[in-house]
mmCIF file of C-alpha atoms in Angstrom:
data_model
loop_
_atom_site.group_PDB
_atom_site.id
_atom_site.type_symbol
_atom_site.label_atom_id
_atom_site.label_comp_id
_atom_site.label_asym_id
_atom_site.label_seq_id
_atom_site.Cartn_x
_atom_site.Cartn_y
_atom_site.Cartn_z
ATOM 1 C CA LEU A 1 17.936 8.263 -11.868
ATOM 2 C CA SER A 2 15.788 8.764 -8.761
ATOM 3 C CA LEU A 3 14.281 6.001 -6.686
ATOM 4 C CA THR A 4 11.007 6.236 -4.736
ATOM 5 C CA THR A 5 9.816 3.387 -2.456
ATOM 6 C CA MET A 6 6.229 2.801 -1.478
ATOM 7 C CA ALA A 7 6.558 0.176 1.235
ATOM 8 C CA ARG A 8 8.373 1.134 4.385
ATOM 9 C CA PRO A 9 11.119 -1.284 5.554
ATOM 10 C CA THR A 10 9.253 -1.904 8.818
ATOM 11 C CA GLU A 11 6.022 -2.885 7.083
ATOM 12 C CA ASP A 12 4.914 -6.340 6.143
ATOM 13 C CA PRO A 13 5.114 -6.181 2.348
ATOM 14 C CA HIS A 14 2.121 -8.505 2.065
ATOM 15 C CA PHE A 15 -0.131 -5.918 3.719
ATOM 16 C CA VAL A 16 1.028 -2.387 2.840
ATOM 17 C CA ASP A 17 -1.564 0.353 3.510
ATOM 18 C CA PRO A 18 -2.098 2.135 0.146
ATOM 19 C CA ARG A 19 -1.772 5.910 0.459
ATOM 20 C CA PRO A 20 -3.034 8.624 -1.950
ATOM 21 C CA SER A 21 0.600 9.595 -2.573
ATOM 22 C CA PHE A 22 1.206 6.148 -4.114
ATOM 23 C CA LEU A 23 -0.975 7.013 -7.094
ATOM 24 C CA VAL A 24 0.938 10.255 -7.684
ATOM 25 C CA LYS A 25 4.221 8.322 -7.636
ATOM 26 C CA LEU A 26 2.967 5.651 -9.987
ATOM 27 C CA ARG A 27 1.646 8.218 -12.516
ATOM 28 C CA ARG A 28 5.017 9.932 -12.665
ATOM 29 C CA ALA A 29 7.210 6.863 -12.780
ATOM 30 C CA ASP A 30 9.123 5.675 -15.785
ATOM 31 C CA ALA A 31 9.601 2.204 -14.294
ATOM 32 C CA LEU A 32 8.090 -0.041 -11.546
ATOM 33 C CA LEU A 33 10.192 -2.577 -9.724
ATOM 34 C CA TYR A 34 8.370 -5.130 -7.584
ATOM 35 C CA SER A 35 9.072 -8.664 -6.348
ATOM 36 C CA GLY A 36 7.658 -10.378 -9.465
ATOM 37 C CA THR A 37 5.822 -12.735 -7.222
ATOM 38 C CA ASP A 38 2.399 -12.211 -5.612
ATOM 39 C CA LEU A 39 4.024 -10.678 -2.477
ATOM 40 C CA GLU A 40 2.367 -7.333 -3.246
ATOM 41 C CA SER A 41 -0.745 -8.797 -4.873
ATOM 42 C CA GLY A 42 -3.121 -7.436 -2.202
ATOM 43 C CA TRP A 43 -2.378 -3.761 -2.786
ATOM 44 C CA LEU A 44 -0.220 -3.031 -5.843
ATOM 45 C CA PRO A 45 -2.307 -4.251 -8.802
ATOM 46 C CA PRO A 46 -5.297 -2.005 -8.045
ATOM 47 C CA LEU A 47 -3.059 0.929 -7.648
ATOM 48 C CA LEU A 48 -1.352 0.144 -10.918
ATOM 49 C CA ARG A 49 -4.559 -0.069 -12.759
ATOM 50 C CA GLU A 50 -5.842 3.248 -11.294
ATOM 51 C CA SER A 51 -2.579 5.041 -12.190
ATOM 52 C CA ARG A 52 -3.282 4.499 -15.922
ATOM 53 C CA ASN A 53 0.476 4.691 -16.616
ATOM 54 C CA ALA A 54 1.067 2.616 -19.727
ATOM 55 C CA ARG A 55 4.823 2.686 -19.095
ATOM 56 C CA LEU A 56 4.370 0.420 -16.042
ATOM 57 C CA LEU A 57 1.909 -2.170 -17.356
ATOM 58 C CA PRO A 58 2.839 -5.844 -17.720
ATOM 59 C CA GLY A 59 4.775 -6.214 -20.996
ATOM 60 C CA ALA A 60 5.975 -2.663 -21.062
ATOM 61 C CA PRO A 61 9.768 -2.002 -20.726
ATOM 62 C CA GLY A 62 9.142 -0.199 -17.407
ATOM 63 C CA HIS A 63 7.421 -3.181 -15.781
ATOM 64 C CA LEU A 64 10.331 -4.850 -13.958
ATOM 65 C CA ARG A 65 10.087 -8.136 -12.005
ATOM 66 C CA ALA A 66 12.842 -8.485 -9.434
ATOM 67 C CA ASN A 67 12.751 -12.271 -9.647
ATOM 68 C CA GLU A 68 13.452 -12.425 -13.362
ATOM 69 C CA GLY A 69 15.898 -15.271 -13.823
ATOM 70 C CA VAL A 70 15.772 -16.367 -10.205
ATOM 71 C CA THR A 71 15.219 -20.063 -9.406
ATOM 72 C CA MET A 72 12.202 -19.856 -7.053
ATOM 73 C CA LEU A 73 11.903 -22.215 -4.086
ATOM 74 C CA GLU A 74 8.697 -23.740 -2.696
ATOM 75 C CA VAL A 75 6.611 -23.356 -5.847
ATOM 76 C CA PRO A 76 3.318 -25.120 -4.947
ATOM 77 C CA SER A 77 2.113 -27.886 -7.185
ATOM 78 C CA ARG A 78 -1.392 -26.721 -6.507
ATOM 79 C CA LEU A 79 -2.998 -23.715 -4.750
ATOM 80 C CA ASP A 80 -4.876 -24.590 -1.649
ATOM 81 C CA ARG A 81 -5.891 -21.798 0.729
ATOM 82 C CA SER A 82 -6.179 -24.236 3.580
ATOM 83 C CA GLN A 83 -2.334 -24.235 3.543
ATOM 84 C CA GLY A 84 -2.273 -20.547 4.540
ATOM 85 C CA ASP A 85 -0.766 -17.656 2.656
ATOM 86 C CA ILE A 86 1.137 -19.566 0.000
ATOM 87 C CA HIS A 87 2.506 -17.976 -3.126
ATOM 88 C CA ALA A 88 1.759 -19.284 -6.577
ATOM 89 C CA GLN A 89 5.206 -18.266 -7.956
ATOM 90 C CA GLY A 90 7.143 -19.640 -5.017
ATOM 91 C CA ASN A 91 8.557 -18.218 -1.740
ATOM 92 C CA PRO A 92 9.100 -14.443 -2.476
ATOM 93 C CA HIS A 93 11.817 -13.742 0.074
ATOM 94 C CA PHE A 94 14.669 -14.505 -2.375
ATOM 95 C CA LEU A 95 16.973 -11.532 -1.977
ATOM 96 C CA VAL A 96 18.572 -12.667 1.302
ATOM 97 C CA ASP A 97 20.514 -15.075 -0.869
ATOM 98 C CA PRO A 98 23.236 -12.816 -2.349
ATOM 99 C CA ALA A 99 23.477 -14.983 -5.456
ATOM 100 C CA ASN A 100 20.015 -13.801 -6.313
ATOM 101 C CA ALA A 101 21.042 -10.173 -5.792
ATOM 102 C CA VAL A 102 23.647 -10.786 -8.528
ATOM 103 C CA ILE A 103 20.922 -11.977 -10.882
ATOM 104 C CA LEU A 104 18.837 -8.892 -9.985
ATOM 105 C CA ALA A 105 21.732 -6.485 -10.612
ATOM 106 C CA ARG A 106 22.291 -7.817 -14.079
ATOM 107 C CA HIS A 107 18.573 -7.733 -14.870
ATOM 108 C CA LEU A 108 18.275 -4.108 -13.720
ATOM 109 C CA ALA A 109 21.319 -3.023 -15.694
ATOM 110 C CA ASP A 110 19.914 -4.525 -18.836
ATOM 111 C CA SER A 111 16.458 -3.111 -18.218
ATOM 112 C CA PHE A 112 17.632 0.453 -17.519
ATOM 113 C CA ALA A 113 19.951 0.285 -20.535
ATOM 114 C CA GLN A 114 16.856 -0.409 -22.618
ATOM 115 C CA LEU A 115 14.908 2.396 -21.000
ATOM 116 C CA ASP A 116 17.736 4.915 -21.143
ATOM 117 C CA PRO A 117 20.168 3.927 -23.909
ATOM 118 C CA GLU A 118 22.332 7.032 -23.656
ATOM 119 C CA ASN A 119 23.444 5.812 -20.243
ATOM 120 C CA ALA A 120 23.609 2.094 -20.900
ATOM 121 C CA ALA A 121 27.292 1.917 -20.276
ATOM 122 C CA ALA A 122 27.044 3.569 -16.873
ATOM 123 C CA TYR A 123 24.241 1.152 -15.744
ATOM 124 C CA ARG A 124 26.298 -1.849 -16.791
ATOM 125 C CA ALA A 125 29.516 -0.461 -15.160
ATOM 126 C CA ASN A 126 27.668 0.175 -11.919
ATOM 127 C CA ALA A 127 26.294 -3.405 -11.967
ATOM 128 C CA ASP A 128 29.757 -4.797 -12.544
ATOM 129 C CA ARG A 129 31.088 -2.895 -9.584
ATOM 130 C CA PHE A 130 28.229 -4.037 -7.388
ATOM 131 C CA ILE A 131 28.639 -7.690 -8.408
ATOM 132 C CA THR A 132 32.419 -7.669 -7.866
ATOM 133 C CA LYS A 133 31.966 -6.288 -4.356
ATOM 134 C CA LEU A 134 29.128 -8.708 -3.622
ATOM 135 C CA GLU A 135 31.145 -11.755 -4.716
ATOM 136 C CA THR A 136 33.876 -10.742 -2.270
ATOM 137 C CA LYS A 137 31.389 -10.085 0.522
ATOM 138 C CA LEU A 138 29.652 -13.398 -0.036
ATOM 139 C CA GLN A 139 32.892 -15.201 0.709
ATOM 140 C CA GLU A 140 33.189 -13.193 3.939
ATOM 141 C CA TRP A 141 29.562 -13.953 4.972
ATOM 142 C CA LYS A 142 29.998 -17.723 4.154
ATOM 143 C CA LYS A 143 33.087 -17.837 6.329
ATOM 144 C CA ARG A 144 31.283 -16.213 9.229
ATOM 145 C CA MET A 145 28.386 -18.652 8.942
ATOM 146 C CA ALA A 146 30.437 -21.796 8.311
ATOM 147 C CA PRO A 147 30.808 -22.886 12.004
ATOM 148 C CA PHE A 148 26.989 -23.158 12.243
ATOM 149 C CA ARG A 149 26.292 -25.283 9.181
ATOM 150 C CA GLY A 150 23.449 -27.732 9.836
ATOM 151 C CA GLN A 151 22.185 -25.951 12.950
ATOM 152 C CA SER A 152 18.433 -25.552 13.498
ATOM 153 C CA VAL A 153 16.912 -22.050 13.682
ATOM 154 C CA VAL A 154 13.271 -21.209 14.265
ATOM 155 C CA ALA A 155 11.471 -18.414 12.484
ATOM 156 C CA TYR A 156 8.155 -16.638 13.120
ATOM 157 C CA HIS A 157 7.248 -16.816 9.407
ATOM 158 C CA ASN A 158 8.553 -18.954 6.541
ATOM 159 C CA ALA A 159 10.716 -16.125 5.020
ATOM 160 C CA TRP A 160 14.140 -17.715 5.125
ATOM 161 C CA PRO A 161 14.518 -20.742 2.769
ATOM 162 C CA TYR A 162 16.905 -18.868 0.463
ATOM 163 C CA PHE A 163 19.114 -17.712 3.382
ATOM 164 C CA ALA A 164 19.024 -21.133 4.872
ATOM 165 C CA ARG A 165 20.090 -22.850 1.643
ATOM 166 C CA ARG A 166 22.942 -20.350 1.005
ATOM 167 C CA PHE A 167 24.404 -20.603 4.529
ATOM 168 C CA GLY A 168 23.652 -24.245 5.370
ATOM 169 C CA LEU A 169 21.106 -23.683 8.086
ATOM 170 C CA ARG A 170 17.966 -25.639 8.916
ATOM 171 C CA ILE A 171 15.019 -23.217 9.159
ATOM 172 C CA ASP A 172 11.914 -25.334 8.861
ATOM 173 C CA LEU A 173 10.153 -24.716 12.236
ATOM 174 C CA PHE A 174 7.855 -21.718 12.476
ATOM 175 C CA LEU A 175 5.813 -19.974 15.160
ATOM 176 C CA GLU A 176 2.979 -19.679 12.610
ATOM 177 C CA PRO A 177 1.279 -23.018 12.151
ATOM 178 C CA LYS A 178 0.813 -22.077 8.441
ATOM 179 C CA PRO A 179 2.145 -19.012 6.565
ATOM 180 C CA GLY A 180 0.088 -15.947 7.559
ATOM 181 C CA ILE A 181 -1.963 -17.822 10.203
ATOM 182 C CA PRO A 182 -1.457 -16.513 13.732
ATOM 183 C CA PRO A 183 0.209 -18.862 16.252
ATOM 184 C CA THR A 184 -2.130 -20.936 18.406
ATOM 185 C CA PRO A 185 -1.330 -22.266 21.944
ATOM 186 C CA ALA A 186 -1.454 -25.837 20.734
ATOM 187 C CA HIS A 187 0.959 -25.178 17.835
ATOM 188 C CA LEU A 188 3.386 -23.201 20.070
ATOM 189 C CA ALA A 189 3.426 -26.111 22.580
ATOM 190 C CA GLN A 190 4.438 -28.382 19.771
ATOM 191 C CA VAL A 191 7.112 -25.972 18.574
ATOM 192 C CA ILE A 192 8.518 -25.743 22.137
ATOM 193 C CA SER A 193 8.661 -29.514 22.377
ATOM 194 C CA ILE A 194 10.499 -29.797 19.053
ATOM 195 C CA MET A 195 12.896 -26.936 19.952
ATOM 196 C CA LYS A 196 13.894 -28.783 23.111
ATOM 197 C CA SER A 197 14.529 -32.061 21.327
ATOM 198 C CA ARG A 198 16.592 -30.730 18.441
ATOM 199 C CA PRO A 199 17.833 -28.419 20.118
ATOM 200 C CA ALA A 200 17.046 -25.046 18.477
ATOM 201 C CA ARG A 201 18.113 -21.955 20.444
ATOM 202 C CA VAL A 202 17.562 -19.029 18.061
ATOM 203 C CA ILE A 203 14.246 -17.500 16.954
ATOM 204 C CA LEU A 204 14.120 -15.029 14.034
ATOM 205 C CA VAL A 205 11.493 -12.305 14.209
ATOM 206 C CA GLN A 206 10.940 -9.373 11.864
ATOM 207 C CA PRO A 207 9.722 -5.982 13.053
ATOM 208 C CA TYR A 208 6.072 -6.348 12.073
ATOM 209 C CA GLN A 209 5.728 -9.782 13.767
ATOM 210 C CA ASN A 210 4.556 -10.433 17.361
ATOM 211 C CA ARG A 211 7.627 -10.186 19.520
ATOM 212 C CA ARG A 212 5.778 -11.150 22.676
ATOM 213 C CA THR A 213 4.896 -14.539 21.187
ATOM 214 C CA ALA A 214 8.527 -15.146 20.324
ATOM 215 C CA ASP A 215 9.625 -14.014 23.777
ATOM 216 C CA ALA A 216 7.250 -16.487 25.401
ATOM 217 C CA VAL A 217 8.611 -19.360 23.357
ATOM 218 C CA ALA A 218 12.153 -18.189 24.170
ATOM 219 C CA ARG A 219 11.442 -18.260 27.894
ATOM 220 C CA ALA A 220 10.172 -21.775 27.664
ATOM 221 C CA THR A 221 13.152 -23.041 25.727
ATOM 222 C CA GLY A 222 16.100 -20.908 26.703
ATOM 223 C CA ALA A 223 16.309 -19.568 23.124
ATOM 224 C CA ARG A 224 17.402 -16.155 22.007
ATOM 225 C CA VAL A 225 15.067 -13.941 20.015
ATOM 226 C CA VAL A 226 16.867 -12.123 17.197
ATOM 227 C CA LEU A 227 15.176 -9.114 15.593
ATOM 228 C CA VAL A 228 16.104 -9.200 11.934
ATOM 229 C CA THR A 229 14.940 -7.648 8.668
ATOM 230 C CA GLN A 230 15.087 -8.307 4.924
ATOM 231 C CA PHE A 231 15.093 -4.609 4.094
ATOM 232 C CA PRO A 232 17.718 -1.961 4.772
ATOM 233 C CA GLY A 233 16.505 0.299 7.608
ATOM 234 C CA GLY A 234 13.995 -2.324 8.830
ATOM 235 C CA VAL A 235 15.740 -2.613 12.229
ATOM 236 C CA LYS A 236 18.367 -0.504 13.948
ATOM 237 C CA GLY A 237 21.798 -1.155 12.501
ATOM 238 C CA SER A 238 20.621 -2.616 9.217
ATOM 239 C CA GLY A 239 21.866 0.410 7.299
ATOM 240 C CA LYS A 240 20.754 1.913 3.987
ATOM 241 C CA THR A 241 22.338 -0.485 1.427
ATOM 242 C CA TYR A 242 22.167 -4.183 0.547
ATOM 243 C CA PHE A 243 25.698 -4.687 1.849
ATOM 244 C CA GLU A 244 24.831 -3.121 5.205
ATOM 245 C CA LEU A 245 21.656 -5.146 5.407
ATOM 246 C CA MET A 246 23.394 -8.483 4.766
ATOM 247 C CA ASP A 247 26.302 -7.535 7.077
ATOM 248 C CA HIS A 248 23.785 -6.974 9.865
ATOM 249 C CA LEU A 249 21.729 -10.091 9.091
ATOM 250 C CA VAL A 250 24.729 -12.406 8.959
ATOM 251 C CA ARG A 251 26.345 -10.847 12.041
ATOM 252 C CA SER A 252 23.035 -11.022 14.077
ATOM 253 C CA VAL A 253 22.355 -14.655 13.222
ATOM 254 C CA ALA A 254 25.965 -15.775 13.701
ATOM 255 C CA ASP A 255 26.375 -13.999 16.981
ATOM 256 C CA ALA A 256 23.163 -15.493 18.304
ATOM 257 C CA LEU A 257 24.121 -18.980 17.284
ATOM 258 C CA GLU A 258 27.602 -18.518 18.776
ATOM 259 C CA GLN A 259 26.133 -17.412 22.106
ATOM 260 C CA ALA A 260 23.658 -20.262 22.033
ATOM 261 C CA GLN A 261 26.220 -22.949 21.518
ATOM 262 C CA PRO A 262 26.923 -23.671 25.243
ATOM 263 C CA HIS A 263 23.235 -24.692 25.586
ATOM 264 C CA SER A 264 23.527 -27.232 22.796
#
């Protein structure tokens, strides 16, 4: 089994630049794994149509939705573009909740067992090992985050509801006035005022977001900017595996909250 990725870990997955090599990869692939939401809707569907690979089309065994079986958060009751870049299937950033990674592991094992029956036992055994390790690591991550339960954290973009729910954080204040809409001076002034009143002393920023905006808010509030990622390799130290990614994410957020505590 070989895996080829199209989006780089440092890219915004909403806005990936399609490259000619993508078509070659899609034409040769036996399976396509994507979020299952409309996270990649701006660039992936046209490529998939142009690839003319029947193995990857919706309904085919090789068309794999990563959110299969996941309870999606923030599913809109109606679509209204005035609310910004909202997603019809719900918030797509679900894999930073390790419980959803367990669901995905089981789904992939079953899917690959169907695609490659001769190796079905190996896929399922690998999934079992992954899940066993993940359940142990989850207890470790929850213990590290436990002292900060209920604390308020600011994010550049609304990408963290699953992480917040799993680890008991409050992440409902964003530098973007609406998802995908660039920050305005008036909105940032409001954010600064709320941060001072709560207080909130940590701002989460991903590599493709405007760090200078976050730094300006941090200077006005005494907050710490934490560069984080939801993809292995997205920032230095985030590793190459899901476990390394979550280790880095939990450690980065917990350390920042710990260091911010004297201010609160």
